[in-house]
């Protein structure tokens, strides 16, 4: 940017086939800085990006648009890296200063490339920006993931579920458990029906009465409920609304909400009023959220013995700058207070903790993510509303990228499978699109992750046996591999239809997403939409 008075760039040679680029600037910064320039790509290569679980973009696929992703929130990149590979040789970019970073995917000579981008920090250059490049002769995206896993351990992000279980034994109830969101059916009765159908391990996410919670706790069910510390509605709007959410932090209006660089309050979730007009919530400043959680949770746990809590938006929405004179924040400070909120829930209150979509910054503090499996750009439209509504005709974008086999990759699992349980989003669950249900089950089995079911009484009765089938196909794999590192993922066919994963405990999962049978090395015929699991204990 022309506003910068000075810019210094240092290139450092590191051990092995690695080097780093560090950028220091002085003065104002009124727009993003794109540096270093992108490396050119070649036909047949793939851009590899941790868009939630992960995705591969063929650089020469003309149907793909130019894109951009930020690194400071779950709806951008969920890990601080990206790269390019021909499936063997690879170039990994580790963004060591991700809090104000982004990456653009423009075209150079007609092919997609990766262009690092640095956002201003509060209108200035901020601290030095640093990106590390690692080169590989073999191993492709798996080698990239394993190098990044080692880096994550170095900077303190890698904390396994086994370690978290030592701190809180309730974590073991999560591993291999289906996440149930039930609208209408009451918990104890529904859990009895689920178990009668063979669905044993259950995370019950719907809010319950104290008596219901006690009964489910006695049954060995992991009891949870939804909570949120972002949305703050102006109380002056209450009479215009169709309902007031019990978890809004509206007492923080107006002094506790985030203010943008222009002096306006930052908008969050919108709700429709009685007049059919939309009314936006403000965003509670992240610095204030931990104390709101301390007060709310401490009071509720006196009567409601939940063992788990789902905190909405915290790892989905971006780290934000706040310009309020009483609680200013950089994005890095915003991240700190978001993580402090999750630390309060998981450590101060000893609750199994989940958050939305997911981001690696929270790996030391949380146990599961709702939405990591659901690639954010490729969910059904407005998936956060009308969760119960099934989609009988899958949107082409969903079928191609979300449940299709050509593009998506388990990058998150290759780095953090044994650290956090990844789940679908509650507007993008296993039974959301019935014609794609089988494909979602295969993805769960391949990734070693549990299913999510969302239903009312009618949907449950209609699909009882299908739910049980889904659980039978998925839960044993998720349970067996839940504490194990994913060692590898491989495309066994050129069209990516047949894929295989291997886990550290010896479990191997092979699935066929395609339309034709595939003969495995041992002579076994793997039919269309079938799975084979070897090495289960």
mmCIF file of C-alpha atoms in Angstrom, residues 111-353:
data_model
loop_
_atom_site.group_PDB
_atom_site.id
_atom_site.type_symbol
_atom_site.label_atom_id
_atom_site.label_comp_id
_atom_site.label_asym_id
_atom_site.label_seq_id
_atom_site.Cartn_x
_atom_site.Cartn_y
_atom_site.Cartn_z
ATOM 1 C CA UNK A 111 -4.282 -21.517 -13.782
ATOM 2 C CA UNK A 112 -5.212 -20.956 -10.159
ATOM 3 C CA UNK A 113 -2.387 -19.903 -7.841
ATOM 4 C CA UNK A 114 -1.987 -19.078 -4.146
ATOM 5 C CA UNK A 115 -1.319 -15.422 -3.353
ATOM 6 C CA UNK A 116 -0.581 -14.605 0.321
ATOM 7 C CA UNK A 117 -2.222 -11.466 1.625
ATOM 8 C CA UNK A 118 -1.742 -9.482 4.836
ATOM 9 C CA UNK A 119 -4.567 -7.382 6.261
ATOM 10 C CA UNK A 120 -3.899 -4.123 8.137
ATOM 11 C CA UNK A 121 -3.918 -4.275 11.913
ATOM 12 C CA UNK A 122 -6.012 -1.383 13.228
ATOM 13 C CA UNK A 123 -5.023 0.678 10.178
ATOM 14 C CA UNK A 124 -1.313 0.043 10.644
ATOM 15 C CA UNK A 125 1.347 -2.477 9.711
ATOM 16 C CA UNK A 126 1.221 -4.270 13.036
ATOM 17 C CA UNK A 127 3.891 -6.786 14.056
ATOM 18 C CA UNK A 128 6.151 -8.540 11.526
ATOM 19 C CA UNK A 129 4.366 -10.943 9.181
ATOM 20 C CA UNK A 130 5.971 -14.330 8.541
ATOM 21 C CA UNK A 131 5.364 -17.227 6.170
ATOM 22 C CA UNK A 132 7.386 -20.456 5.975
ATOM 23 C CA UNK A 133 7.735 -22.579 2.844
ATOM 24 C CA UNK A 134 8.447 -26.325 2.951
ATOM 25 C CA UNK A 135 9.259 -28.398 -0.128
ATOM 26 C CA UNK A 136 8.648 -32.130 -0.541
ATOM 27 C CA UNK A 137 9.889 -34.601 -3.146
ATOM 28 C CA UNK A 138 7.119 -37.057 -2.281
ATOM 29 C CA UNK A 139 4.086 -37.500 -0.080
ATOM 30 C CA UNK A 140 1.838 -34.786 -1.505
ATOM 31 C CA UNK A 141 -0.860 -33.366 0.735
ATOM 32 C CA UNK A 142 -0.330 -36.075 3.378
ATOM 33 C CA UNK A 143 3.299 -35.000 3.796
ATOM 34 C CA UNK A 144 2.129 -31.398 4.073
ATOM 35 C CA UNK A 145 -0.338 -32.337 6.812
ATOM 36 C CA UNK A 146 2.255 -34.296 8.770
ATOM 37 C CA UNK A 147 4.765 -31.462 8.593
ATOM 38 C CA UNK A 148 2.081 -29.090 9.798
ATOM 39 C CA UNK A 149 1.099 -31.458 12.629
ATOM 40 C CA UNK A 150 4.702 -31.309 13.854
ATOM 41 C CA UNK A 151 4.589 -27.510 13.636
ATOM 42 C CA UNK A 152 1.279 -27.420 15.548
ATOM 43 C CA UNK A 153 2.905 -29.466 18.306
ATOM 44 C CA UNK A 154 5.850 -27.041 18.407
ATOM 45 C CA UNK A 155 3.585 -24.014 18.954
ATOM 46 C CA UNK A 156 1.369 -25.704 21.555
ATOM 47 C CA UNK A 157 -1.792 -26.409 19.560
ATOM 48 C CA UNK A 158 -1.641 -30.211 19.571
ATOM 49 C CA UNK A 159 -3.519 -31.598 22.577
ATOM 50 C CA UNK A 160 -5.006 -35.048 22.156
ATOM 51 C CA UNK A 161 -8.372 -36.361 23.260
ATOM 52 C CA UNK A 162 -6.511 -38.899 25.381
ATOM 53 C CA UNK A 163 -4.889 -36.019 27.270
ATOM 54 C CA UNK A 164 -8.231 -34.243 27.560
ATOM 55 C CA UNK A 165 -9.840 -37.444 28.861
ATOM 56 C CA UNK A 166 -7.319 -37.502 31.693
ATOM 57 C CA UNK A 167 -8.570 -34.058 32.729
ATOM 58 C CA UNK A 168 -12.249 -34.934 32.228
ATOM 59 C CA UNK A 169 -13.340 -38.597 32.002
ATOM 60 C CA UNK A 170 -16.677 -37.498 30.469
ATOM 61 C CA UNK A 171 -14.755 -36.964 27.217
ATOM 62 C CA UNK A 172 -14.843 -40.718 26.676
ATOM 63 C CA UNK A 173 -18.632 -40.560 26.260
ATOM 64 C CA UNK A 174 -18.137 -38.239 23.287
ATOM 65 C CA UNK A 175 -15.841 -40.512 21.290
ATOM 66 C CA UNK A 176 -17.959 -42.561 18.899
ATOM 67 C CA UNK A 177 -21.232 -40.946 20.015
ATOM 68 C CA UNK A 178 -23.896 -39.778 17.577
ATOM 69 C CA UNK A 179 -24.880 -36.142 18.086
ATOM 70 C CA UNK A 180 -28.676 -35.971 18.490
ATOM 71 C CA UNK A 181 -30.651 -32.767 17.985
ATOM 72 C CA UNK A 182 -34.308 -33.644 18.662
ATOM 73 C CA UNK A 183 -37.125 -31.136 18.210
ATOM 74 C CA UNK A 184 -40.096 -32.294 20.266
ATOM 75 C CA UNK A 185 -39.180 -35.722 21.670
ATOM 76 C CA UNK A 186 -38.003 -35.578 25.273
ATOM 77 C CA UNK A 187 -34.551 -36.840 26.137
ATOM 78 C CA UNK A 188 -34.953 -39.893 28.404
ATOM 79 C CA UNK A 189 -37.766 -41.448 26.386
ATOM 80 C CA UNK A 190 -36.007 -40.748 23.099
ATOM 81 C CA UNK A 191 -32.705 -42.161 24.351
ATOM 82 C CA UNK A 192 -34.517 -45.345 25.348
ATOM 83 C CA UNK A 193 -35.920 -45.603 21.816
ATOM 84 C CA UNK A 194 -32.518 -44.917 20.298
ATOM 85 C CA UNK A 195 -30.938 -47.673 22.338
ATOM 86 C CA UNK A 196 -33.735 -50.074 21.513
ATOM 87 C CA UNK A 197 -32.786 -49.454 17.876
ATOM 88 C CA UNK A 198 -29.142 -50.263 18.627
ATOM 89 C CA UNK A 199 -27.900 -46.663 18.916
ATOM 90 C CA UNK A 200 -25.906 -46.894 22.140
ATOM 91 C CA UNK A 201 -23.483 -43.973 22.386
ATOM 92 C CA UNK A 202 -25.370 -40.656 22.456
ATOM 93 C CA UNK A 203 -24.530 -36.973 22.746
ATOM 94 C CA UNK A 204 -27.905 -35.396 23.569
ATOM 95 C CA UNK A 205 -27.686 -31.755 22.464
ATOM 96 C CA UNK A 206 -31.243 -30.531 23.047
ATOM 97 C CA UNK A 207 -31.979 -28.524 26.171
ATOM 98 C CA UNK A 208 -33.631 -30.529 28.961
ATOM 99 C CA UNK A 209 -35.191 -30.170 32.407
ATOM 100 C CA UNK A 210 -33.158 -30.958 35.548
ATOM 101 C CA UNK A 211 -35.021 -34.236 36.030
ATOM 102 C CA UNK A 212 -34.452 -35.276 32.405
ATOM 103 C CA UNK A 213 -30.758 -34.429 32.650
ATOM 104 C CA UNK A 214 -30.365 -36.522 35.802
ATOM 105 C CA UNK A 215 -32.076 -39.499 34.164
ATOM 106 C CA UNK A 216 -29.933 -39.290 31.036
ATOM 107 C CA UNK A 217 -26.756 -38.866 33.088
ATOM 108 C CA UNK A 218 -27.680 -42.064 34.930
ATOM 109 C CA UNK A 219 -28.132 -43.776 31.541
ATOM 110 C CA UNK A 220 -24.598 -42.818 30.488
ATOM 111 C CA UNK A 221 -25.765 -40.289 27.912
ATOM 112 C CA UNK A 222 -23.590 -37.202 27.428
ATOM 113 C CA UNK A 223 -26.003 -34.348 28.222
ATOM 114 C CA UNK A 224 -25.497 -30.990 26.533
ATOM 115 C CA UNK A 225 -27.252 -27.848 25.436
ATOM 116 C CA UNK A 226 -26.850 -24.944 23.031
ATOM 117 C CA UNK A 227 -25.368 -21.662 24.287
ATOM 118 C CA UNK A 228 -24.052 -18.470 22.679
ATOM 119 C CA UNK A 229 -22.105 -15.389 23.772
ATOM 120 C CA UNK A 230 -22.032 -13.348 20.567
ATOM 121 C CA UNK A 231 -25.527 -12.035 19.875
ATOM 122 C CA UNK A 232 -26.730 -8.937 21.706
ATOM 123 C CA UNK A 233 -30.135 -7.578 20.676
ATOM 124 C CA UNK A 234 -31.123 -3.993 21.389
ATOM 125 C CA UNK A 235 -33.853 -4.351 24.075
ATOM 126 C CA UNK A 236 -35.806 -1.578 22.342
ATOM 127 C CA UNK A 237 -36.558 -4.131 19.603
ATOM 128 C CA UNK A 238 -38.007 -6.813 21.886
ATOM 129 C CA UNK A 239 -41.652 -5.822 21.355
ATOM 130 C CA UNK A 240 -41.158 -6.019 17.582
ATOM 131 C CA UNK A 241 -39.838 -9.589 17.648
ATOM 132 C CA UNK A 242 -41.592 -12.935 17.529
ATOM 133 C CA UNK A 243 -39.504 -14.104 20.463
ATOM 134 C CA UNK A 244 -36.546 -13.116 22.623
ATOM 135 C CA UNK A 245 -33.718 -15.650 22.721
ATOM 136 C CA UNK A 246 -32.912 -16.646 26.281
ATOM 137 C CA UNK A 247 -29.174 -16.751 25.540
ATOM 138 C CA UNK A 248 -28.821 -13.260 24.070
ATOM 139 C CA UNK A 249 -26.527 -10.989 26.079
ATOM 140 C CA UNK A 250 -28.834 -8.031 25.585
ATOM 141 C CA UNK A 251 -27.952 -6.464 28.928
ATOM 142 C CA UNK A 252 -24.652 -5.515 27.250
ATOM 143 C CA UNK A 253 -26.428 -3.085 24.890
ATOM 144 C CA UNK A 254 -25.056 -0.592 23.962
ATOM 145 C CA UNK A 255 -21.813 -0.242 25.914
ATOM 146 C CA UNK A 256 -20.593 -3.817 25.528
ATOM 147 C CA UNK A 257 -20.923 -4.295 21.775
ATOM 148 C CA UNK A 258 -18.149 -4.219 19.205
ATOM 149 C CA UNK A 259 -17.585 -1.030 17.212
ATOM 150 C CA UNK A 260 -16.021 -0.988 13.753
ATOM 151 C CA UNK A 261 -13.404 1.398 12.366
ATOM 152 C CA UNK A 262 -16.129 3.747 11.167
ATOM 153 C CA UNK A 263 -17.693 4.063 14.616
ATOM 154 C CA UNK A 264 -20.756 1.900 13.908
ATOM 155 C CA UNK A 265 -21.810 -1.168 15.897
ATOM 156 C CA UNK A 266 -21.015 -4.494 14.247
ATOM 157 C CA UNK A 267 -24.011 -6.541 13.074
ATOM 158 C CA UNK A 268 -24.425 -10.217 13.909
ATOM 159 C CA UNK A 269 -27.297 -12.706 13.533
ATOM 160 C CA UNK A 270 -30.590 -11.355 12.180
ATOM 161 C CA UNK A 271 -34.097 -12.391 13.191
ATOM 162 C CA UNK A 272 -37.403 -11.671 11.485
ATOM 163 C CA UNK A 273 -39.850 -9.509 13.426
ATOM 164 C CA UNK A 274 -43.628 -9.541 13.650
ATOM 165 C CA UNK A 275 -43.673 -7.039 10.785
ATOM 166 C CA UNK A 276 -41.567 -9.377 8.579
ATOM 167 C CA UNK A 277 -38.651 -6.963 8.784
ATOM 168 C CA UNK A 278 -35.177 -8.178 9.728
ATOM 169 C CA UNK A 279 -33.635 -7.047 13.018
ATOM 170 C CA UNK A 280 -29.898 -7.631 13.488
ATOM 171 C CA UNK A 281 -28.227 -8.395 16.778
ATOM 172 C CA UNK A 282 -25.057 -6.568 17.648
ATOM 173 C CA UNK A 283 -21.888 -8.545 18.394
ATOM 174 C CA UNK A 284 -20.850 -8.697 22.036
ATOM 175 C CA UNK A 285 -17.210 -7.715 22.477
ATOM 176 C CA UNK A 286 -15.118 -10.856 22.860
ATOM 177 C CA UNK A 287 -13.331 -9.342 25.867
ATOM 178 C CA UNK A 288 -16.596 -9.392 27.835
ATOM 179 C CA UNK A 289 -17.853 -12.856 26.868
ATOM 180 C CA UNK A 290 -15.952 -14.938 29.473
ATOM 181 C CA UNK A 291 -17.542 -13.135 32.401
ATOM 182 C CA UNK A 292 -21.022 -13.498 30.909
ATOM 183 C CA UNK A 293 -20.340 -17.230 30.619
ATOM 184 C CA UNK A 294 -19.081 -17.474 34.185
ATOM 185 C CA UNK A 295 -22.254 -15.927 35.548
ATOM 186 C CA UNK A 296 -24.704 -17.833 33.336
ATOM 187 C CA UNK A 297 -23.141 -21.280 33.568
ATOM 188 C CA UNK A 298 -22.396 -21.153 37.284
ATOM 189 C CA UNK A 299 -26.009 -20.303 38.052
ATOM 190 C CA UNK A 300 -27.466 -22.914 35.707
ATOM 191 C CA UNK A 301 -25.269 -25.771 36.905
ATOM 192 C CA UNK A 302 -26.724 -25.357 40.389
ATOM 193 C CA UNK A 303 -29.928 -26.961 39.078
ATOM 194 C CA UNK A 304 -29.069 -28.447 35.651
ATOM 195 C CA UNK A 305 -26.289 -31.053 35.838
ATOM 196 C CA UNK A 306 -25.204 -30.881 32.204
ATOM 197 C CA UNK A 307 -21.938 -32.631 31.401
ATOM 198 C CA UNK A 308 -21.361 -30.810 28.105
ATOM 199 C CA UNK A 309 -22.027 -27.459 26.410
ATOM 200 C CA UNK A 310 -22.062 -26.305 22.796
ATOM 201 C CA UNK A 311 -20.907 -22.701 22.311
ATOM 202 C CA UNK A 312 -22.248 -21.322 19.050
ATOM 203 C CA UNK A 313 -20.326 -18.974 16.696
ATOM 204 C CA UNK A 314 -17.121 -18.647 18.755
ATOM 205 C CA UNK A 315 -14.876 -20.558 16.347
ATOM 206 C CA UNK A 316 -17.039 -19.910 13.287
ATOM 207 C CA UNK A 317 -17.180 -16.121 13.171
ATOM 208 C CA UNK A 318 -13.915 -14.269 12.513
ATOM 209 C CA UNK A 319 -11.589 -12.659 14.981
ATOM 210 C CA UNK A 320 -12.721 -9.024 14.901
ATOM 211 C CA UNK A 321 -11.180 -5.661 15.591
ATOM 212 C CA UNK A 322 -13.065 -3.539 18.103
ATOM 213 C CA UNK A 323 -12.751 0.237 18.253
ATOM 214 C CA UNK A 324 -14.903 0.872 21.342
ATOM 215 C CA UNK A 325 -12.987 3.205 23.634
ATOM 216 C CA UNK A 326 -13.556 0.962 26.658
ATOM 217 C CA UNK A 327 -12.657 -2.412 25.120
ATOM 218 C CA UNK A 328 -10.509 -2.052 22.024
ATOM 219 C CA UNK A 329 -9.251 -5.223 20.360
ATOM 220 C CA UNK A 330 -6.940 -6.286 17.585
ATOM 221 C CA UNK A 331 -7.817 -9.544 15.840
ATOM 222 C CA UNK A 332 -5.140 -11.300 17.905
ATOM 223 C CA UNK A 333 -6.726 -9.988 21.097
ATOM 224 C CA UNK A 334 -10.157 -11.009 19.830
ATOM 225 C CA UNK A 335 -8.825 -14.541 19.326
ATOM 226 C CA UNK A 336 -7.366 -14.529 22.836
ATOM 227 C CA UNK A 337 -10.704 -13.688 24.446
ATOM 228 C CA UNK A 338 -12.603 -16.174 22.289
ATOM 229 C CA UNK A 339 -10.214 -18.874 23.475
ATOM 230 C CA UNK A 340 -10.579 -17.646 27.049
ATOM 231 C CA UNK A 341 -14.346 -18.135 26.749
ATOM 232 C CA UNK A 342 -13.830 -21.739 25.660
ATOM 233 C CA UNK A 343 -11.248 -22.271 28.414
ATOM 234 C CA UNK A 344 -13.770 -21.069 30.993
ATOM 235 C CA UNK A 345 -16.342 -23.586 29.765
ATOM 236 C CA UNK A 346 -14.037 -26.584 29.433
ATOM 237 C CA UNK A 347 -11.626 -26.068 32.314
ATOM 238 C CA UNK A 348 -13.210 -23.820 34.920
ATOM 239 C CA UNK A 349 -16.545 -25.633 34.689
ATOM 240 C CA UNK A 350 -15.158 -29.011 33.618
ATOM 241 C CA UNK A 351 -17.614 -29.441 30.755
ATOM 242 C CA UNK A 352 -17.083 -31.332 27.532
ATOM 243 C CA UNK A 353 -17.061 -28.400 25.115
#
